[in-house]
Amino acid sequence: GSGSGSREAVERLVREHPVVVFMKGSPAQPLCGFSNAVVQILRLHGVEDYRAHDVLQDPDLRQGIKNYSNWPTIPQVYLNGEFVGGCDILLQMHQNGDLVEELKKLGIRSALLDAEKDQEKK
C-alpha cells in the first residue's frame, strides 16, 4: 500500500535524517515514560537536531514501523537509517559508551565528551 504505514513510506522516514525517533508524543511533550527516556538520553548527548514522529497521531505508521523493524514496541530509534532499538537498548548504549561512538560516525559530537573534559580540568 502507499499509506503512511507502508514499507516504502516508513523507509523514507527512517532515511530522511541521521537520527530518527518514533515515539508517543513529541520531544517537548513525551506521552510515555519510555519515549521520555529516549528524549532525555538524546538531550544528555546534546542531540537536539533529530526527527521525531508521534505514532499516536498515526495508527498506520504505528503499526508500519513495528512491521518494518520487526520490533513490537515504541519508542524506536534509527541512526543513519538503521534500526537501533528501543529505550532499553539506547540506555545500555548510553551507559557503555556505544552511543557516543555511533553518534561520532554520523558526525555528531556527543556533549558528554565535553562534559568529561570539564571534569578533568577541575
Coordinates of N, CA and C in Angstrom, one line a residue:
G1 N 0.8 -1.2 0.0 CA 0.0 0.0 0.0 C 0.9 1.2 0.0
S2 N 0.2 2.4 -0.2 CA 1.0 3.6 -0.3 C 0.7 4.5 0.9
G3 N 0.1 4.0 1.9 CA -0.2 4.7 3.1 C 1.0 5.0 3.9
S4 N 0.8 5.7 5.1 CA 2.0 6.1 5.9 C 2.6 4.9 6.6
G5 N 1.9 3.7 6.6 CA 2.4 2.5 7.2 C 3.1 1.6 6.3
S6 N 3.1 1.9 5.0 CA 3.7 1.0 4.0 C 5.2 1.0 4.2
R7 N 5.8 -0.1 3.8 CA 7.3 -0.3 3.9 C 8.0 0.9 3.3
E8 N 7.5 1.3 2.1 CA 8.2 2.4 1.3 C 8.1 3.7 2.1
A9 N 7.0 4.0 2.7 CA 6.8 5.2 3.4 C 7.6 5.2 4.7
V10 N 7.7 4.1 5.4 CA 8.5 4.0 6.6 C 9.9 4.2 6.3
E11 N 10.3 3.5 5.2 CA 11.8 3.6 4.8 C 12.2 5.0 4.5
R12 N 11.3 5.8 3.8 CA 11.6 7.2 3.5 C 11.8 7.9 4.8
L13 N 10.9 7.7 5.8 CA 11.0 8.4 7.1 C 12.3 8.1 7.8
V14 N 12.7 6.8 7.9 CA 13.9 6.4 8.6 C 15.2 7.0 8.0
R15 N 15.1 7.3 6.7 CA 16.2 7.7 5.9 C 16.3 9.3 5.8
E16 N 15.3 10.0 6.3 CA 15.2 11.4 6.0 C 16.1 12.2 6.9
H17 N 16.7 11.6 7.9 CA 17.5 12.3 8.8 C 18.5 11.3 9.5
P18 N 19.7 11.8 9.9 CA 20.6 10.8 10.6 C 20.1 10.2 11.8
V19 N 19.2 11.0 12.6 CA 18.7 10.5 13.8 C 17.2 10.6 13.7
V20 N 16.5 9.5 13.8 CA 15.0 9.5 13.7 C 14.4 8.7 14.9
V21 N 13.4 9.3 15.5 CA 12.8 8.6 16.6 C 11.3 8.5 16.4
F22 N 10.8 7.3 16.6 CA 9.3 7.1 16.6 C 8.9 7.0 18.0
M23 N 8.0 7.8 18.4 CA 7.7 7.9 19.9 C 6.2 8.2 20.1
K24 N 5.8 8.2 21.4 CA 4.5 8.6 21.7 C 4.6 10.0 22.3
G25 N 3.9 10.9 21.6 CA 4.0 12.3 21.9 C 5.2 13.0 21.1
S26 N 5.6 14.1 21.6 CA 6.7 14.9 21.0 C 7.8 15.1 21.9
P27 N 9.0 15.4 21.4 CA 10.2 15.7 22.3 C 9.8 16.7 23.4
A28 N 9.0 17.7 23.1 CA 8.7 18.7 24.0 C 7.7 18.1 25.1
Q29 N 6.9 17.2 24.6 CA 5.9 16.6 25.5 C 5.7 15.1 25.2
P30 N 6.7 14.3 25.7 CA 6.5 12.9 25.5 C 5.3 12.3 26.3
L31 N 4.6 11.4 25.8 CA 3.4 10.9 26.4 C 3.6 9.5 27.0
C32 N 4.8 9.0 27.0 CA 5.1 7.8 27.8 C 6.5 7.8 28.4
G33 N 6.7 7.1 29.5 CA 8.0 7.2 30.2 C 9.1 6.7 29.3
F34 N 8.9 5.7 28.5 CA 10.0 5.2 27.6 C 10.4 6.2 26.5
S35 N 9.3 6.8 26.0 CA 9.6 7.9 25.0 C 10.4 9.0 25.6
N36 N 10.0 9.4 26.8 CA 10.6 10.4 27.6 C 12.1 10.1 27.8
A37 N 12.3 8.8 28.2 CA 13.7 8.4 28.4 C 14.6 8.6 27.2
V38 N 14.1 8.2 26.0 CA 14.8 8.4 24.8 C 15.2 9.8 24.5
V39 N 14.2 10.7 24.7 CA 14.4 12.1 24.6 C 15.5 12.7 25.5
Q40 N 15.4 12.2 26.8 CA 16.4 12.6 27.8 C 17.8 12.2 27.5
I41 N 17.9 10.9 27.0 CA 19.2 10.4 26.6 C 19.8 11.2 25.5
L42 N 19.0 11.5 24.4 CA 19.5 12.3 23.3 C 19.9 13.7 23.8
R43 N 19.1 14.2 24.7 CA 19.4 15.5 25.3 C 20.7 15.5 26.0
L44 N 21.0 14.5 26.8 CA 22.3 14.4 27.5 C 23.4 14.4 26.6
H45 N 23.3 13.9 25.4 CA 24.3 13.9 24.4 C 24.4 15.1 23.5
G46 N 23.4 16.0 23.8 CA 23.4 17.3 23.1 C 22.8 17.1 21.7
V47 N 22.1 16.0 21.5 CA 21.5 15.8 20.2 C 20.1 16.5 20.2
E48 N 20.0 17.7 19.6 CA 18.8 18.4 19.5 C 18.2 18.3 18.1
D49 N 19.0 18.1 17.2 CA 18.6 18.0 15.8 C 18.3 16.6 15.4
Y50 N 17.0 16.2 15.5 CA 16.6 14.9 15.1 C 15.1 15.0 14.7
R51 N 14.7 13.9 13.9 CA 13.3 13.9 13.5 C 12.6 13.0 14.5
A52 N 11.5 13.5 15.0 CA 10.6 12.7 15.9 C 9.2 12.6 15.3
H53 N 8.7 11.4 15.2 CA 7.4 11.1 14.7 C 6.5 10.6 15.8
D54 N 5.4 11.2 16.0 CA 4.4 10.8 17.0 C 3.5 9.7 16.5
V55 N 3.7 8.5 16.9 CA 2.9 7.4 16.4 C 1.4 7.5 16.8
L56 N 1.2 8.2 17.9 CA -0.2 8.3 18.4 C -1.1 9.1 17.4
Q57 N -0.4 9.9 16.6 CA -1.1 10.7 15.6 C -1.5 9.9 14.4
D58 N -0.8 8.7 14.3 CA -0.9 8.0 13.0 C -0.9 6.5 13.3
P59 N -2.1 5.8 13.4 CA -2.1 4.4 13.7 C -1.4 3.5 12.6
D60 N -1.6 4.0 11.4 CA -0.9 3.2 10.3 C 0.6 3.2 10.5
L61 N 1.1 4.4 10.8 CA 2.6 4.5 11.0 C 3.0 3.6 12.2
R62 N 2.2 3.7 13.3 CA 2.5 3.0 14.5 C 2.6 1.5 14.2
Q63 N 1.7 0.9 13.4 CA 1.8 -0.5 13.0 C 2.9 -0.7 12.0
G64 N 3.0 0.2 11.1 CA 4.0 0.1 10.0 C 5.5 0.1 10.5
I65 N 5.7 0.9 11.5 CA 7.1 0.9 12.0 C 7.5 -0.3 12.8
K66 N 6.5 -0.9 13.4 CA 6.7 -2.2 14.1 C 6.9 -3.3 13.1
N67 N 6.2 -3.3 12.0 CA 6.4 -4.3 11.0 C 7.8 -4.1 10.4
Y68 N 8.2 -2.9 10.1 CA 9.4 -2.5 9.4 C 10.6 -3.0 10.2
S69 N 10.6 -2.7 11.5 CA 11.7 -3.1 12.4 C 11.6 -4.5 12.9
N70 N 10.4 -5.1 12.8 CA 10.2 -6.3 13.5 C 10.4 -6.2 15.0
W71 N 10.0 -5.1 15.5 CA 10.1 -4.8 17.0 C 8.8 -4.4 17.5
P72 N 8.3 -5.0 18.6 CA 6.9 -4.8 18.9 C 6.5 -3.5 19.7
T73 N 7.5 -2.8 20.1 CA 7.2 -1.7 21.0 C 7.7 -0.3 20.4
I74 N 7.1 0.7 21.0 CA 7.5 2.1 20.7 C 8.1 2.6 22.0
P75 N 9.1 3.5 22.1 CA 9.8 4.2 21.0 C 10.7 3.3 20.2
Q76 N 11.1 3.8 19.0 CA 12.1 3.1 18.2 C 13.1 4.2 17.7
V77 N 14.4 3.9 17.8 CA 15.4 4.8 17.4 C 16.1 4.3 16.2
Y78 N 16.3 5.2 15.2 CA 17.1 4.9 14.0 C 18.3 5.8 13.9
L79 N 19.4 5.3 13.6 CA 20.6 6.1 13.3 C 21.1 5.7 11.9
N80 N 21.2 6.7 11.1 CA 21.6 6.5 9.7 C 20.7 5.5 8.9
G81 N 19.4 5.5 9.2 CA 18.5 4.6 8.5 C 18.5 3.2 9.1
E82 N 19.3 2.9 10.1 CA 19.4 1.6 10.7 C 18.7 1.6 12.0
F83 N 17.9 0.5 12.2 CA 17.1 0.4 13.5 C 18.1 0.1 14.6
V84 N 18.1 0.9 15.7 CA 19.0 0.7 16.8 C 18.3 -0.1 17.9
G85 N 17.1 0.3 18.2 CA 16.3 -0.4 19.3 C 15.4 0.6 20.0
G86 N 14.9 0.2 21.1 CA 14.0 1.0 21.9 C 14.8 1.6 23.1
C87 N 14.0 2.0 24.1 CA 14.5 2.7 25.2 C 15.6 2.0 26.0
D88 N 15.4 0.7 26.2 CA 16.4 -0.1 27.0 C 17.7 -0.3 26.3
I89 N 17.6 -0.4 25.0 CA 18.9 -0.6 24.2 C 19.6 0.7 24.1
L90 N 18.9 1.8 23.9 CA 19.5 3.1 23.9 C 20.2 3.5 25.2
L91 N 19.5 3.1 26.3 CA 20.0 3.3 27.6 C 21.3 2.5 27.9
Q92 N 21.3 1.3 27.4 CA 22.5 0.4 27.5 C 23.7 1.0 26.7
M93 N 23.4 1.5 25.5 CA 24.4 2.1 24.6 C 24.9 3.4 25.3
H94 N 24.0 4.1 25.9 CA 24.4 5.3 26.6 C 25.4 5.0 27.8
Q95 N 25.1 4.0 28.5 CA 25.9 3.6 29.7 C 27.2 3.0 29.3
N96 N 27.3 2.2 28.2 CA 28.5 1.6 27.9 C 29.4 2.4 26.9
G97 N 28.9 3.6 26.5 CA 29.7 4.4 25.6 C 29.5 4.2 24.1
D98 N 28.7 3.2 23.8 CA 28.5 2.9 22.4 C 27.8 4.1 21.7
L99 N 26.9 4.7 22.4 CA 26.1 5.8 21.7 C 27.0 6.9 21.3
V100 N 28.0 7.3 22.1 CA 29.0 8.3 21.7 C 29.6 7.9 20.4
E101 N 30.0 6.7 20.3 CA 30.7 6.2 19.1 C 29.8 6.2 17.9
E102 N 28.6 5.8 18.1 CA 27.6 5.7 17.0 C 27.3 7.2 16.5
L103 N 27.2 8.1 17.4 CA 26.9 9.5 17.0 C 28.1 10.0 16.3
K104 N 29.3 9.7 16.7 CA 30.5 10.1 16.1 C 30.5 9.7 14.6
K105 N 30.1 8.5 14.3 CA 30.0 8.0 12.9 C 29.1 8.9 12.1
L106 N 28.1 9.5 12.7 CA 27.2 10.3 12.0 C 27.7 11.8 11.9
G107 N 28.9 12.0 12.5 CA 29.4 13.4 12.5 C 28.8 14.2 13.6
I108 N 28.2 13.5 14.6 CA 27.6 14.3 15.7 C 28.5 14.1 16.9
R109 N 29.0 15.2 17.5 CA 29.9 15.1 18.7 C 29.0 15.1 19.9
S110 N 29.1 14.0 20.7 CA 28.3 14.0 21.9 C 28.7 15.0 22.9
A111 N 27.7 15.7 23.5 CA 28.0 16.7 24.6 C 28.7 16.1 25.8
L112 N 28.5 14.8 25.9 CA 29.1 14.1 27.1 C 30.7 14.1 27.0
L113 N 31.2 14.2 25.8 CA 32.7 14.2 25.6 C 33.2 15.6 26.2
D114 N 32.4 16.6 26.0 CA 32.8 17.9 26.5 C 32.6 18.0 28.0
A115 N 31.6 17.3 28.5 CA 31.3 17.3 29.9 C 32.4 16.6 30.7
E116 N 32.9 15.5 30.0 CA 34.1 14.7 30.7 C 35.3 15.6 30.7
K117 N 35.5 16.4 29.7 CA 36.7 17.3 29.6 C 36.6 18.3 30.8
D118 N 35.5 18.8 31.0 CA 35.3 19.8 32.1 C 35.6 19.2 33.4
Q119 N 35.3 17.9 33.6 CA 35.5 17.3 34.9 C 37.0 17.0 35.1
E120 N 37.7 16.8 34.0 CA 39.2 16.6 34.1 C 39.9 17.8 34.5
K121 N 39.4 19.0 34.0 CA 40.0 20.3 34.3 C 40.0 20.6 35.8
K122 N 38.9 20.2 36.4 CA 38.7 20.6 37.8 C 39.7 19.9 38.7

